[in-house]
C-alpha cells in the first residue's frame, strides 16, 4: 500500500470550486501513514468520526498537502465523491491509485466506476500510465 508521504511529493493542484471534504474522512483511514505509525485501513488516532481531524490546524504537511482526485478534477461527477464512491483516488506520476474502503470492497468493480477506471488505464497505457487498485490486502493493476 502506498504511504501517505509518497502522495505529497508534488504540490497539490487547486481544488475544484464548490468542492469540500465535508464529512469524508477516507484519507484518515485508507492509506498507511508512517508519521503516525498508522497502517492502511485503520483509522488515524487523530480522526473524529464524521467530523475530521482533531489536530486540523496543526496537522503535518503529509496531511495538509493532500487532495484526492475528486477534489481536483472537475470532470469527475458527484458519483465520484469519496463519501459516495467509498474510494480515495489520486494521481502519482503516470499512476492513478485507488484505495477502496474495506467496508465496500467490491464497489470499484461496479458502474460507473469500473468503466472509468478501465478508460483511465487505456488512456495512459501508451505513455506507461496505469491504474492500481488497493482492495484490502489485494492489489489489482488495470
CSV table of N, CA and C in Angstrom, one decimal:
chain,number,residue,atom,x,y,z
A,1,UNK,N,0.8,-1.2,0.0
A,1,UNK,CA,0.0,0.0,0.0
A,1,UNK,C,0.9,1.2,0.0
A,2,UNK,N,0.6,2.2,-0.9
A,2,UNK,CA,1.4,3.4,-0.9
A,2,UNK,C,1.3,4.2,0.4
A,3,UNK,N,2.4,4.8,0.8
A,3,UNK,CA,2.4,5.6,2.0
A,3,UNK,C,2.0,7.0,1.8
A,4,UNK,N,1.4,7.6,2.8
A,4,UNK,CA,0.9,9.0,2.6
A,4,UNK,C,2.1,9.9,2.2
A,5,UNK,N,3.3,9.7,2.7
A,5,UNK,CA,4.4,10.6,2.3
A,5,UNK,C,4.6,10.6,0.8
A,6,UNK,N,4.3,9.4,0.1
A,6,UNK,CA,4.5,9.3,-1.3
A,6,UNK,C,3.5,10.2,-2.1
A,7,UNK,N,2.3,10.4,-1.5
A,7,UNK,CA,1.3,11.1,-2.2
A,7,UNK,C,1.6,12.6,-2.3
A,8,UNK,N,2.5,13.1,-1.5
A,8,UNK,CA,2.7,14.5,-1.4
A,8,UNK,C,4.0,15.0,-2.0
A,9,UNK,N,4.6,14.2,-2.9
A,9,UNK,CA,5.9,14.6,-3.4
A,9,UNK,C,5.8,15.8,-4.3
A,10,UNK,N,4.6,16.1,-4.8
A,10,UNK,CA,4.5,17.4,-5.6
A,10,UNK,C,3.4,18.2,-5.0
A,11,UNK,N,3.4,19.5,-5.3
A,11,UNK,CA,2.4,20.4,-4.7
A,11,UNK,C,1.0,20.0,-5.2
A,12,UNK,N,0.0,20.2,-4.3
A,12,UNK,CA,-1.3,19.8,-4.6
A,12,UNK,C,-1.9,20.9,-5.6
A,13,UNK,N,-2.7,20.4,-6.6
A,13,UNK,CA,-3.3,21.3,-7.5
A,13,UNK,C,-4.5,22.0,-6.8
A,14,UNK,N,-5.1,23.0,-7.5
A,14,UNK,CA,-6.2,23.7,-6.9
A,14,UNK,C,-7.4,22.9,-6.8
A,15,UNK,N,-8.2,23.2,-5.8
A,15,UNK,CA,-9.5,22.5,-5.5
A,15,UNK,C,-10.5,23.0,-6.5
A,16,UNK,N,-11.4,22.1,-7.0
A,16,UNK,CA,-12.5,22.5,-7.8
A,16,UNK,C,-13.4,23.4,-7.0
A,17,UNK,N,-13.8,24.5,-7.5
A,17,UNK,CA,-14.7,25.4,-6.8
A,17,UNK,C,-16.0,24.7,-6.4
A,18,UNK,N,-16.4,24.9,-5.2
A,18,UNK,CA,-17.6,24.3,-4.6
A,18,UNK,C,-17.4,22.9,-4.0
A,19,UNK,N,-16.2,22.3,-4.1
A,19,UNK,CA,-16.0,21.0,-3.5
A,19,UNK,C,-15.3,21.2,-2.2
A,20,UNK,N,-15.7,20.3,-1.2
A,20,UNK,CA,-15.0,20.3,0.1
A,20,UNK,C,-15.1,18.9,0.6
A,21,UNK,N,-14.2,18.6,1.6
A,21,UNK,CA,-14.2,17.3,2.1
A,21,UNK,C,-15.5,16.9,2.8
A,22,UNK,N,-16.1,17.9,3.4
A,22,UNK,CA,-17.4,17.6,4.2
A,22,UNK,C,-17.1,16.6,5.3
A,23,UNK,N,-17.9,15.6,5.4
A,23,UNK,CA,-17.7,14.6,6.5
A,23,UNK,C,-16.9,13.4,6.1
A,24,UNK,N,-16.3,13.5,4.8
A,24,UNK,CA,-15.5,12.4,4.4
A,24,UNK,C,-14.2,12.4,5.1
A,25,UNK,N,-13.8,11.2,5.6
A,25,UNK,CA,-12.5,11.1,6.3
A,25,UNK,C,-11.7,9.9,5.8
A,26,UNK,N,-12.0,9.5,4.5
A,26,UNK,CA,-11.3,8.3,4.0
A,26,UNK,C,-9.8,8.5,4.0
A,27,UNK,N,-9.3,9.7,3.8
A,27,UNK,CA,-7.8,9.9,3.8
A,27,UNK,C,-7.3,9.7,5.2
A,28,UNK,N,-8.1,9.7,6.2
A,28,UNK,CA,-7.7,9.4,7.6
A,28,UNK,C,-7.8,7.9,7.9
A,29,UNK,N,-8.3,7.1,7.0
A,29,UNK,CA,-8.4,5.7,7.2
A,29,UNK,C,-7.6,4.8,6.2
A,30,UNK,N,-7.8,5.1,4.9
A,30,UNK,CA,-7.3,4.2,3.9
A,30,UNK,C,-5.8,4.1,3.7
A,31,UNK,N,-5.0,5.2,3.7
A,31,UNK,CA,-3.6,5.0,3.4
A,31,UNK,C,-2.8,4.7,4.7
A,32,UNK,N,-1.7,4.1,4.5
A,32,UNK,CA,-0.8,3.9,5.7
A,32,UNK,C,0.0,5.3,5.8
A,33,UNK,N,0.2,5.7,7.0
A,33,UNK,CA,0.8,7.0,7.3
A,33,UNK,C,1.9,6.7,8.3
A,34,UNK,N,3.2,6.6,7.9
A,34,UNK,CA,4.3,6.3,8.7
A,34,UNK,C,4.4,7.3,9.9
A,35,UNK,N,4.2,8.5,9.5
A,35,UNK,CA,4.4,9.6,10.5
A,35,UNK,C,3.6,9.3,11.8
A,36,UNK,N,2.4,8.7,11.7
A,36,UNK,CA,1.6,8.4,12.8
A,36,UNK,C,1.6,6.9,13.2
A,37,UNK,N,2.5,6.2,12.5
A,37,UNK,CA,2.5,4.7,12.7
A,37,UNK,C,1.2,4.1,12.5
A,38,UNK,N,0.5,4.6,11.4
A,38,UNK,CA,-0.9,4.2,11.1
A,38,UNK,C,-0.9,3.2,9.9
A,39,UNK,N,-1.3,2.0,10.1
A,39,UNK,CA,-1.4,1.1,9.0
A,39,UNK,C,-2.6,1.4,8.0
A,40,UNK,N,-2.5,0.9,6.8
A,40,UNK,CA,-3.6,1.0,5.9
A,40,UNK,C,-4.9,0.4,6.5
A,41,UNK,N,-6.0,1.1,6.1
A,41,UNK,CA,-7.4,0.6,6.5
A,41,UNK,C,-7.7,0.7,8.0
A,42,UNK,N,-6.8,1.4,8.7
A,42,UNK,CA,-7.1,1.7,10.2
A,42,UNK,C,-7.3,3.2,10.4
A,43,UNK,N,-8.1,3.5,11.3
A,43,UNK,CA,-8.4,4.9,11.5
A,43,UNK,C,-7.2,5.6,12.1
A,44,UNK,N,-6.9,6.8,11.7
A,44,UNK,CA,-5.8,7.6,12.3
A,44,UNK,C,-6.4,8.0,13.7
A,45,UNK,N,-5.5,8.0,14.7
A,45,UNK,CA,-6.0,8.2,16.0
A,45,UNK,C,-6.3,9.7,16.2
A,46,UNK,N,-6.0,10.6,15.3
A,46,UNK,CA,-6.4,12.0,15.3
A,46,UNK,C,-7.8,12.2,14.7
A,47,UNK,N,-8.4,11.2,14.1
A,47,UNK,CA,-9.6,11.4,13.4
A,47,UNK,C,-10.8,11.2,14.3
A,48,UNK,N,-11.7,12.1,14.2
A,48,UNK,CA,-13.0,12.0,14.9
A,48,UNK,C,-14.1,11.7,13.9
A,49,UNK,N,-14.7,10.5,14.0
A,49,UNK,CA,-15.6,10.0,13.0
A,49,UNK,C,-16.7,11.1,12.7
A,50,UNK,N,-16.9,11.3,11.4
A,50,UNK,CA,-17.9,12.2,10.9
A,50,UNK,C,-17.5,13.7,11.1
A,51,UNK,N,-16.4,14.0,11.7
A,51,UNK,CA,-16.0,15.4,12.0
A,51,UNK,C,-14.7,15.7,11.3
A,52,UNK,N,-13.7,14.8,11.4
A,52,UNK,CA,-12.4,15.1,10.8
A,52,UNK,C,-11.3,15.1,11.8
A,53,UNK,N,-10.3,15.8,11.5
A,53,UNK,CA,-9.0,15.8,12.2
A,53,UNK,C,-9.1,16.6,13.5
A,54,UNK,N,-8.7,16.0,14.6
A,54,UNK,CA,-8.7,16.7,15.9
A,54,UNK,C,-7.5,17.6,16.0
A,55,UNK,N,-6.5,17.5,15.1
A,55,UNK,CA,-5.3,18.4,15.1
A,55,UNK,C,-5.3,19.2,13.8
A,56,UNK,N,-6.5,19.5,13.2
A,56,UNK,CA,-6.5,20.0,11.9
A,56,UNK,C,-5.6,21.3,11.7
A,57,UNK,N,-5.7,22.2,12.6
A,57,UNK,CA,-4.9,23.4,12.5
A,57,UNK,C,-3.4,23.1,12.6
A,58,UNK,N,-3.0,22.1,13.2
A,58,UNK,CA,-1.6,21.7,13.4
A,58,UNK,C,-1.2,20.5,12.6
A,59,UNK,N,-2.0,20.0,11.8
A,59,UNK,CA,-1.7,18.7,11.1
A,59,UNK,C,-0.5,18.9,10.2
A,60,UNK,N,0.3,17.8,10.1
A,60,UNK,CA,1.5,17.9,9.3
A,60,UNK,C,1.3,18.0,7.8
A,61,UNK,N,2.4,18.4,7.1
A,61,UNK,CA,2.2,18.6,5.7
A,61,UNK,C,1.8,17.4,4.9
A,62,UNK,N,2.1,16.2,5.4
A,62,UNK,CA,1.7,15.0,4.7
A,62,UNK,C,0.2,15.0,4.6
A,63,UNK,N,-0.5,15.5,5.6
A,63,UNK,CA,-2.0,15.6,5.5
A,63,UNK,C,-2.4,16.9,4.9
A,64,UNK,N,-1.8,18.0,5.2
A,64,UNK,CA,-2.2,19.3,4.8
A,64,UNK,C,-2.1,19.4,3.2
A,65,UNK,N,-1.1,18.8,2.6
A,65,UNK,CA,-0.9,19.0,1.2
A,65,UNK,C,-1.7,18.0,0.3
A,66,UNK,N,-2.3,17.0,0.9
A,66,UNK,CA,-3.0,16.0,0.1
A,66,UNK,C,-4.4,16.4,-0.3
A,67,UNK,N,-4.8,16.2,-1.5
A,67,UNK,CA,-6.1,16.4,-2.0
A,67,UNK,C,-6.4,15.2,-2.9
A,68,UNK,N,-7.5,14.6,-2.7
A,68,UNK,CA,-7.9,13.4,-3.6
A,68,UNK,C,-8.3,13.9,-5.0
A,69,UNK,N,-8.4,13.0,-5.9
A,69,UNK,CA,-8.7,13.4,-7.3
A,69,UNK,C,-10.1,14.0,-7.5
A,70,UNK,N,-11.0,13.6,-6.7
A,70,UNK,CA,-12.4,14.2,-6.7
A,70,UNK,C,-12.3,15.7,-6.4
A,71,UNK,N,-11.4,16.1,-5.5
A,71,UNK,CA,-11.3,17.5,-5.1
A,71,UNK,C,-10.6,18.3,-6.2
A,72,UNK,N,-9.8,17.7,-7.1
A,72,UNK,CA,-9.0,18.5,-8.0
A,72,UNK,C,-9.4,18.3,-9.5
A,73,UNK,N,-10.3,17.3,-9.8
A,73,UNK,CA,-10.7,17.0,-11.2
A,73,UNK,C,-12.1,17.3,-11.4
A,74,UNK,N,-12.4,18.4,-12.1
A,74,UNK,CA,-13.8,18.9,-12.3
A,74,UNK,C,-14.6,18.0,-13.2
A,75,UNK,N,-13.9,17.1,-13.9
A,75,UNK,CA,-14.6,16.1,-14.8
A,75,UNK,C,-15.3,15.0,-14.1
A,76,UNK,N,-14.9,14.8,-12.8
A,76,UNK,CA,-15.5,13.7,-12.0
A,76,UNK,C,-16.8,14.3,-11.4
A,77,UNK,N,-17.9,13.5,-11.7
A,77,UNK,CA,-19.2,13.9,-11.2
A,77,UNK,C,-19.4,13.5,-9.7
A,78,UNK,N,-20.6,13.8,-9.3
A,78,UNK,CA,-21.0,13.5,-7.9
A,78,UNK,C,-20.8,12.1,-7.5
A,79,UNK,N,-20.9,11.2,-8.4
A,79,UNK,CA,-20.8,9.7,-8.1
A,79,UNK,C,-19.4,9.4,-7.6
A,80,UNK,N,-18.4,10.3,-7.9
A,80,UNK,CA,-17.0,10.1,-7.5
A,80,UNK,C,-16.7,10.7,-6.2
A,81,UNK,N,-17.6,11.4,-5.6
A,81,UNK,CA,-17.4,12.0,-4.3
A,81,UNK,C,-17.0,10.8,-3.4
A,82,UNK,N,-15.9,10.8,-2.7
A,82,UNK,CA,-15.4,9.7,-1.9
A,82,UNK,C,-16.5,9.2,-0.9
A,83,UNK,N,-17.3,10.1,-0.3
A,83,UNK,CA,-18.3,9.7,0.6
A,83,UNK,C,-19.4,8.9,0.0
A,84,UNK,N,-19.5,9.0,-1.4
A,84,UNK,CA,-20.5,8.2,-2.1
A,84,UNK,C,-19.8,7.0,-2.8
A,85,UNK,N,-18.6,7.2,-3.4
A,85,UNK,CA,-17.9,6.1,-4.1
A,85,UNK,C,-17.2,5.1,-3.2
A,86,UNK,N,-16.9,5.6,-2.0
A,86,UNK,CA,-16.2,4.8,-1.0
A,86,UNK,C,-14.8,4.4,-1.5
A,87,UNK,N,-14.2,5.3,-2.3
A,87,UNK,CA,-12.9,5.2,-2.8
A,87,UNK,C,-12.1,6.5,-2.7
A,88,UNK,N,-10.8,6.4,-2.4
A,88,UNK,CA,-10.0,7.6,-2.4
A,88,UNK,C,-9.0,7.4,-3.5
A,89,UNK,N,-9.0,8.3,-4.5
A,89,UNK,CA,-8.3,8.2,-5.7
A,89,UNK,C,-7.3,9.4,-5.8
A,90,UNK,N,-6.1,9.1,-6.3
A,90,UNK,CA,-5.2,10.2,-6.5
A,90,UNK,C,-4.2,9.8,-7.6
A,91,UNK,N,-3.6,10.8,-8.2
A,91,UNK,CA,-2.6,10.6,-9.3
A,91,UNK,C,-1.2,10.7,-8.6
A,92,UNK,N,-0.3,9.8,-9.2
A,92,UNK,CA,1.0,9.7,-8.7
A,92,UNK,C,1.9,9.5,-9.9
A,93,UNK,N,2.3,10.6,-10.5
A,93,UNK,CA,3.1,10.5,-11.8
A,93,UNK,C,2.1,9.8,-12.8
A,94,UNK,N,2.6,8.8,-13.5
A,94,UNK,CA,1.8,8.1,-14.5
A,94,UNK,C,0.7,7.2,-13.9
A,95,UNK,N,0.7,7.0,-12.6
A,95,UNK,CA,-0.2,6.1,-12.0
A,95,UNK,C,-1.4,6.8,-11.4
A,96,UNK,N,-2.5,6.1,-11.5
A,96,UNK,CA,-3.7,6.5,-10.7
A,96,UNK,C,-3.9,5.5,-9.7
A,97,UNK,N,-3.9,5.9,-8.4
A,97,UNK,CA,-4.1,5.0,-7.3
A,97,UNK,C,-5.5,5.0,-6.7
A,98,UNK,N,-6.1,3.9,-6.5
A,98,UNK,CA,-7.4,3.8,-6.0
A,98,UNK,C,-7.3,3.0,-4.7
A,99,UNK,N,-7.7,3.6,-3.6
A,99,UNK,CA,-7.8,2.9,-2.3
A,99,UNK,C,-9.2,2.7,-2.0
A,100,UNK,N,-9.6,1.5,-1.8
A,100,UNK,CA,-11.1,1.2,-1.6
A,100,UNK,C,-11.4,0.9,-0.2
A,101,UNK,N,-12.5,1.6,0.3
A,101,UNK,CA,-13.0,1.4,1.6
A,101,UNK,C,-13.3,-0.1,1.9
A,102,UNK,N,-12.6,-0.7,2.9
A,102,UNK,CA,-12.8,-2.2,3.1
A,102,UNK,C,-14.3,-2.5,3.4
A,103,UNK,N,-15.1,-1.6,3.8
A,103,UNK,CA,-16.5,-1.8,4.1
A,103,UNK,C,-17.3,-1.9,2.8
A,104,UNK,N,-16.7,-1.5,1.7
A,104,UNK,CA,-17.3,-1.5,0.3
A,104,UNK,C,-16.3,-2.1,-0.7
A,105,UNK,N,-15.7,-3.2,-0.4
A,105,UNK,CA,-14.6,-3.7,-1.1
A,105,UNK,C,-14.8,-3.9,-2.6
A,106,UNK,N,-15.9,-4.2,-3.0
A,106,UNK,CA,-16.1,-4.5,-4.5
A,106,UNK,C,-16.7,-3.4,-5.2
A,107,UNK,N,-16.9,-2.2,-4.6
A,107,UNK,CA,-17.5,-1.1,-5.3
A,107,UNK,C,-16.8,-0.7,-6.6
A,108,UNK,N,-15.5,-0.8,-6.6
A,108,UNK,CA,-14.7,-0.4,-7.8
A,108,UNK,C,-15.0,-1.2,-9.0
A,109,UNK,N,-15.6,-2.4,-8.8
A,109,UNK,CA,-16.0,-3.3,-9.9
A,109,UNK,C,-17.3,-2.9,-10.5
A,110,UNK,N,-18.1,-2.0,-9.9
A,110,UNK,CA,-19.4,-1.7,-10.3
A,110,UNK,C,-19.4,-0.4,-11.2
A,111,UNK,N,-20.4,-0.2,-11.9
A,111,UNK,CA,-20.5,1.1,-12.7
A,111,UNK,C,-21.1,2.2,-11.8
A,112,UNK,N,-20.7,3.4,-12.1
A,112,UNK,CA,-19.9,3.8,-13.3
A,112,UNK,C,-18.4,3.7,-13.1
A,113,UNK,N,-18.0,3.2,-11.9
A,113,UNK,CA,-16.6,3.2,-11.6
A,113,UNK,C,-15.7,2.3,-12.4
A,114,UNK,N,-16.1,1.1,-12.6
A,114,UNK,CA,-15.2,0.2,-13.4
A,114,UNK,C,-14.9,0.7,-14.8
A,115,UNK,N,-15.9,1.1,-15.5
A,115,UNK,CA,-15.7,1.6,-16.9
A,115,UNK,C,-14.7,2.8,-16.9
A,116,UNK,N,-14.8,3.7,-15.9
A,116,UNK,CA,-13.9,4.9,-15.9
A,116,UNK,C,-12.5,4.5,-15.5
A,117,UNK,N,-12.4,3.5,-14.6
A,117,UNK,CA,-11.0,3.1,-14.2
A,117,UNK,C,-10.4,2.4,-15.4
A,118,UNK,N,-11.1,1.6,-16.2
A,118,UNK,CA,-10.6,1.0,-17.4
A,118,UNK,C,-10.2,2.0,-18.4
A,119,UNK,N,-11.1,3.1,-18.6
A,119,UNK,CA,-10.8,4.1,-19.6
A,119,UNK,C,-9.5,4.9,-19.2
A,120,UNK,N,-9.3,5.1,-17.9
A,120,UNK,CA,-8.1,5.8,-17.5
A,120,UNK,C,-6.9,4.9,-17.8
A,121,UNK,N,-7.0,3.6,-17.5
A,121,UNK,CA,-5.9,2.7,-17.8
A,121,UNK,C,-5.6,2.6,-19.3
A,122,UNK,N,-6.7,2.6,-20.1
A,122,UNK,CA,-6.5,2.5,-21.6
A,122,UNK,C,-5.8,3.8,-22.1
A,123,UNK,N,-6.3,5.0,-21.6
A,123,UNK,CA,-5.7,6.3,-22.0
A,123,UNK,C,-4.2,6.4,-21.6
A,124,UNK,N,-3.9,5.9,-20.5
A,124,UNK,CA,-2.5,6.0,-20.0
A,124,UNK,C,-1.5,5.0,-20.5
A,125,UNK,N,-2.1,3.9,-21.1
A,125,UNK,CA,-1.2,2.8,-21.5
A,125,UNK,C,-0.1,3.2,-22.5
A,126,UNK,N,-0.4,4.0,-23.4
A,126,UNK,CA,0.5,4.4,-24.5
A,126,UNK,C,1.7,5.2,-23.9
A,127,UNK,N,1.5,5.8,-22.8
A,127,UNK,CA,2.6,6.6,-22.2
A,127,UNK,C,3.1,6.0,-20.9
A,128,UNK,N,2.8,4.7,-20.6
A,128,UNK,CA,3.3,4.0,-19.4
A,128,UNK,C,2.4,4.2,-18.2
A,129,UNK,N,1.3,4.8,-18.4
A,129,UNK,CA,0.3,5.0,-17.3
A,129,UNK,C,-0.5,3.8,-17.0
A,130,UNK,N,-1.0,3.7,-15.8
A,130,UNK,CA,-1.8,2.6,-15.4
A,130,UNK,C,-2.7,3.0,-14.2
A,131,UNK,N,-3.6,2.2,-13.8
A,131,UNK,CA,-4.4,2.3,-12.7
A,131,UNK,C,-4.2,1.1,-11.7
A,132,UNK,N,-4.0,1.4,-10.5
A,132,UNK,CA,-3.7,0.4,-9.5
A,132,UNK,C,-4.8,0.5,-8.4
A,133,UNK,N,-5.4,-0.6,-8.0
A,133,UNK,CA,-6.5,-0.6,-7.0
A,133,UNK,C,-6.0,-1.4,-5.8
A,134,UNK,N,-6.1,-0.8,-4.7
A,134,UNK,CA,-5.8,-1.5,-3.4
A,134,UNK,C,-7.2,-1.8,-2.7
A,135,UNK,N,-7.5,-3.1,-2.7
A,135,UNK,CA,-8.7,-3.6,-2.1
A,135,UNK,C,-8.3,-4.5,-0.9
A,136,UNK,N,-8.4,-4.0,0.3
A,136,UNK,CA,-7.9,-4.6,1.5
A,136,UNK,C,-6.5,-5.1,1.3
A,137,UNK,N,-6.2,-6.4,1.3
A,137,UNK,CA,-4.9,-6.9,1.1
A,137,UNK,C,-4.5,-7.2,-0.3
A,138,UNK,N,-5.5,-7.0,-1.2
A,138,UNK,CA,-5.3,-7.4,-2.6
A,138,UNK,C,-4.9,-6.1,-3.4
A,139,UNK,N,-4.1,-6.3,-4.5
A,139,UNK,CA,-3.7,-5.2,-5.4
A,139,UNK,C,-4.0,-5.7,-6.8
A,140,UNK,N,-4.7,-4.8,-7.5
A,140,UNK,CA,-5.1,-5.1,-8.9
A,140,UNK,C,-4.5,-3.9,-9.8
A,141,UNK,N,-3.9,-4.3,-10.9
A,141,UNK,CA,-3.4,-3.4,-11.9
A,141,UNK,C,-4.4,-3.5,-13.1
A,142,UNK,N,-4.9,-2.3,-13.4
A,142,UNK,CA,-5.9,-2.3,-14.6
A,142,UNK,C,-5.1,-1.8,-15.8
